[in-house]
Each structure stands twice: as structure tokens, then as C-alpha cells.
């Protein structure tokens, strides 16, 4: 069965810290790995990764994929209180469904 | 740019009643997906459409669940004879599909269903 595991489950940091969120997966027919940020409503898209070793960056956020070791990391530098959210990792299986992990709940304290 | 729109935002109903949710995808997106999210979990895939064709429905949770997208635009998800365990957030997502590679799915704000 397709499986996506995220760690840690929750994390509390101080504003300005750097955090690394982890995602490992075990799926058949891998197509891509996606990161989403979910506050109280819709998961909002952050990154889509298809190739190993190529870092994607958007402001203070960056992500990279290792298809040999079957994992990805999401880095957030100089965290702000607005970064507080649940970060979801999902793997696209067979150009169809997304299989999600349970998410990492990040709390950034002022 | 209009995002994915879902209606209603909240639905409270008694056990045994039928409920129907609507999803309007981003206009140029030909793929539409339904997911269910329970507290503390990531979204769980239910079904998806490409235009009006339902290409995968084996993950619908039981025969009480059905979905339609009759004209390839908006979609409805119906749950018949609701049970307590159906209480969850029902999320809709859409994406473009060109037949070459996948594109990110974009999600609506969801419909939160509460069964009394």
C-alpha cells in the first residue's frame, strides 16, 4: 500500500529559527512529490518536485527530493509567526491521486 | 483568477439524511478530484474526473458515496444515509491535464460536514 510518512509530527520554534521538515515515501508508480501549507482552510501549493537533487526555492522556503533514498525535505529559514501552519507532503501516484502524509504542525512563537 | 470554490462551507445534518456538496473548479482545469480529511490526518483520495469521465472511483468509501460531473465543469459529491463516521472535511481540487505531465492540484476551502 502507498505510504507517506512525515516527521516530526509537531514542532515549536522561535521566530528567526530555521526548520527542516522531513517526508519519506514508499509508493508504486511515483510521478512527483508536492508540498502544501494548510492553515485553517485549503491546502495551498508550495512546491512540486520531480527530479532528484534539484532544489526549488521560493523566498525563505526551499525543498529538495532524493528519489534514490525516497525522501524530501522542506526548509524554512528565518521563520516568522505567519509560517505557523500544518505542512503536508503528498506523492502523486500514476498521474492520478495524491497520497498525503499526516502533516507536520509548525508553531512559530514570537 | 478565481480559485476552486466549494459550497456549502459547513453542513450540519442528522444521521440518516442525504447530503450533497458542490465544487466549481478553476475554469481551465479539466481534472477534478475529491478528498476527505479527518482531524489530524492528511487528505484521503476519494475519486477524480477528467472532463465528465470518472476515471477512478474505487476509493469511494462505500456505495453510499457517489460523485458526478455531468458537463465537465462543476461536480457534486453525494452521501446517502449519513453516519457519524462521515463527519469530516470534504475537499475538492482541480488541475490541468495535457497528457504529458502532471500539474499541481489546487484545493478549495472544503465543506465541513458534521453529523448529529
CSV table of N, CA and C in Angstrom, one decimal, chain B residues 39-91:
chain,number,residue,atom,x,y,z
B,39,UNK,N,-9.7,14.9,11.3
B,39,UNK,CA,-8.9,15.7,12.2
B,39,UNK,C,-7.5,15.1,12.4
B,40,UNK,N,-6.5,15.8,12.2
B,40,UNK,CA,-5.1,15.3,12.5
B,40,UNK,C,-4.6,14.5,11.4
B,41,UNK,N,-5.3,14.3,10.3
B,41,UNK,CA,-4.8,13.5,9.2
B,41,UNK,C,-4.7,14.3,7.9
B,42,UNK,N,-3.9,13.8,7.0
B,42,UNK,CA,-3.8,14.4,5.7
B,42,UNK,C,-5.0,14.0,4.9
B,43,UNK,N,-5.3,14.7,3.8
B,43,UNK,CA,-6.4,14.4,2.9
B,43,UNK,C,-6.3,13.0,2.3
B,44,UNK,N,-7.4,12.3,2.2
B,44,UNK,CA,-7.5,11.0,1.7
B,44,UNK,C,-8.3,11.0,0.4
B,45,UNK,N,-7.7,10.5,-0.7
B,45,UNK,CA,-8.2,10.5,-2.0
B,45,UNK,C,-9.5,9.7,-2.1
B,46,UNK,N,-10.5,10.2,-2.8
B,46,UNK,CA,-11.8,9.5,-3.0
B,46,UNK,C,-12.0,9.2,-4.4
B,47,UNK,N,-12.0,10.2,-5.3
B,47,UNK,CA,-12.3,9.9,-6.7
B,47,UNK,C,-11.8,11.1,-7.5
B,48,UNK,N,-11.8,10.9,-8.9
B,48,UNK,CA,-11.4,12.0,-9.7
B,48,UNK,C,-12.1,11.9,-11.1
B,49,UNK,N,-12.2,13.0,-11.8
B,49,UNK,CA,-12.8,13.1,-13.1
B,49,UNK,C,-11.8,13.8,-14.0
B,50,UNK,N,-11.8,13.3,-15.3
B,50,UNK,CA,-11.2,14.1,-16.4
B,50,UNK,C,-12.3,14.5,-17.3
B,51,UNK,N,-12.5,15.8,-17.4
B,51,UNK,CA,-13.7,16.3,-18.0
B,51,UNK,C,-14.9,15.6,-17.4
B,52,UNK,N,-15.8,15.0,-18.1
B,52,UNK,CA,-17.0,14.4,-17.4
B,52,UNK,C,-16.8,13.0,-17.1
B,53,UNK,N,-15.7,12.4,-17.4
B,53,UNK,CA,-15.5,11.0,-17.2
B,53,UNK,C,-14.9,10.7,-15.8
B,54,UNK,N,-15.5,9.9,-15.0
B,54,UNK,CA,-15.0,9.5,-13.7
B,54,UNK,C,-14.0,8.3,-13.9
B,55,UNK,N,-12.7,8.6,-13.7
B,55,UNK,CA,-11.7,7.7,-14.1
B,55,UNK,C,-11.2,6.8,-13.0
B,56,UNK,N,-11.6,7.1,-11.7
B,56,UNK,CA,-11.2,6.3,-10.6
B,56,UNK,C,-12.2,6.5,-9.5
B,57,UNK,N,-12.9,5.5,-9.1
B,57,UNK,CA,-13.8,5.6,-8.0
B,57,UNK,C,-13.8,4.5,-7.0
B,58,UNK,N,-12.7,3.7,-7.1
B,58,UNK,CA,-12.7,2.5,-6.2
B,58,UNK,C,-12.4,3.0,-4.8
B,59,UNK,N,-11.9,4.2,-4.6
B,59,UNK,CA,-11.6,4.7,-3.3
B,59,UNK,C,-12.8,5.4,-2.6
B,60,UNK,N,-13.9,5.5,-3.3
B,60,UNK,CA,-15.1,6.0,-2.6
B,60,UNK,C,-15.4,5.0,-1.4
B,61,UNK,N,-15.7,5.6,-0.3
B,61,UNK,CA,-15.7,4.9,1.0
B,61,UNK,C,-16.7,3.8,1.1
B,62,UNK,N,-17.8,3.9,0.4
B,62,UNK,CA,-18.8,2.9,0.4
B,62,UNK,C,-19.8,3.2,-0.7
B,63,UNK,N,-20.8,2.3,-0.9
B,63,UNK,CA,-21.7,2.6,-2.0
B,63,UNK,C,-22.7,3.7,-1.6
B,64,UNK,N,-22.6,4.3,-0.4
B,64,UNK,CA,-23.4,5.4,0.0
B,64,UNK,C,-22.8,6.7,-0.7
B,65,UNK,N,-21.6,6.7,-1.1
B,65,UNK,CA,-20.9,7.8,-1.7
B,65,UNK,C,-21.0,7.7,-3.2
B,66,UNK,N,-21.3,8.9,-3.8
B,66,UNK,CA,-21.3,8.9,-5.3
B,66,UNK,C,-20.9,10.4,-5.7
B,67,UNK,N,-20.3,10.5,-6.9
B,67,UNK,CA,-19.9,11.8,-7.4
B,67,UNK,C,-20.3,11.8,-8.9
B,68,UNK,N,-20.6,13.1,-9.3
B,68,UNK,CA,-20.9,13.3,-10.7
B,68,UNK,C,-20.2,14.6,-11.2
B,69,UNK,N,-20.0,14.6,-12.5
B,69,UNK,CA,-19.5,15.9,-13.1
B,69,UNK,C,-20.1,15.9,-14.5
B,70,UNK,N,-21.4,16.1,-14.6
B,70,UNK,CA,-22.2,15.9,-15.8
B,70,UNK,C,-21.8,16.6,-17.1
B,71,UNK,N,-21.3,17.8,-16.9
B,71,UNK,CA,-21.0,18.6,-18.1
B,71,UNK,C,-19.5,18.9,-18.1
B,72,UNK,N,-18.7,18.3,-17.3
B,72,UNK,CA,-17.3,18.5,-17.3
B,72,UNK,C,-16.9,19.8,-16.6
B,73,UNK,N,-17.8,20.4,-15.9
B,73,UNK,CA,-17.5,21.7,-15.3
B,73,UNK,C,-17.5,21.5,-13.8
B,74,UNK,N,-18.7,21.8,-13.1
B,74,UNK,CA,-18.8,21.6,-11.7
B,74,UNK,C,-19.0,20.2,-11.4
B,75,UNK,N,-18.8,19.8,-10.1
B,75,UNK,CA,-19.0,18.4,-9.7
B,75,UNK,C,-19.8,18.4,-8.4
B,76,UNK,N,-20.5,17.3,-8.1
B,76,UNK,CA,-21.2,17.1,-6.9
B,76,UNK,C,-20.8,15.8,-6.2
B,77,UNK,N,-20.7,15.8,-4.9
B,77,UNK,CA,-20.4,14.6,-4.1
B,77,UNK,C,-21.6,14.4,-3.2
B,78,UNK,N,-22.3,13.2,-3.3
B,78,UNK,CA,-23.4,13.0,-2.5
B,78,UNK,C,-23.1,11.8,-1.5
B,79,UNK,N,-23.6,12.0,-0.3
B,79,UNK,CA,-23.5,10.9,0.7
B,79,UNK,C,-24.9,10.6,1.1
B,80,UNK,N,-25.3,9.4,0.9
B,80,UNK,CA,-26.7,8.9,1.3
B,80,UNK,C,-26.6,8.3,2.7
B,81,UNK,N,-27.7,8.4,3.4
B,81,UNK,CA,-27.9,7.7,4.7
B,81,UNK,C,-26.6,8.0,5.6
B,82,UNK,N,-26.4,9.3,5.8
B,82,UNK,CA,-25.1,9.6,6.5
B,82,UNK,C,-25.0,8.9,7.9
B,83,UNK,N,-23.8,8.7,8.3
B,83,UNK,CA,-23.4,8.0,9.5
B,83,UNK,C,-22.5,9.0,10.3
B,84,UNK,N,-22.3,8.7,11.6
B,84,UNK,CA,-21.4,9.5,12.4
B,84,UNK,C,-20.0,9.6,11.9
B,85,UNK,N,-19.6,8.5,11.3
B,85,UNK,CA,-18.2,8.4,10.8
B,85,UNK,C,-18.0,9.2,9.5
B,86,UNK,N,-19.0,9.7,9.0
B,86,UNK,CA,-18.9,10.6,7.8
B,86,UNK,C,-18.5,12.0,8.1
B,87,UNK,N,-18.5,12.3,9.4
B,87,UNK,CA,-18.1,13.7,9.8
B,87,UNK,C,-16.7,13.9,9.4
B,88,UNK,N,-16.4,14.9,8.6
B,88,UNK,CA,-15.1,15.2,8.1
B,88,UNK,C,-15.1,16.5,7.3
B,89,UNK,N,-13.9,16.9,6.8
B,89,UNK,CA,-13.8,18.0,5.8
B,89,UNK,C,-13.7,17.3,4.5
B,90,UNK,N,-14.6,17.7,3.5
B,90,UNK,CA,-14.5,17.2,2.2
B,90,UNK,C,-13.9,18.3,1.3
B,91,UNK,N,-12.8,17.9,0.7
B,91,UNK,CA,-12.0,18.9,-0.1
B,91,UNK,C,-12.1,18.5,-1.6
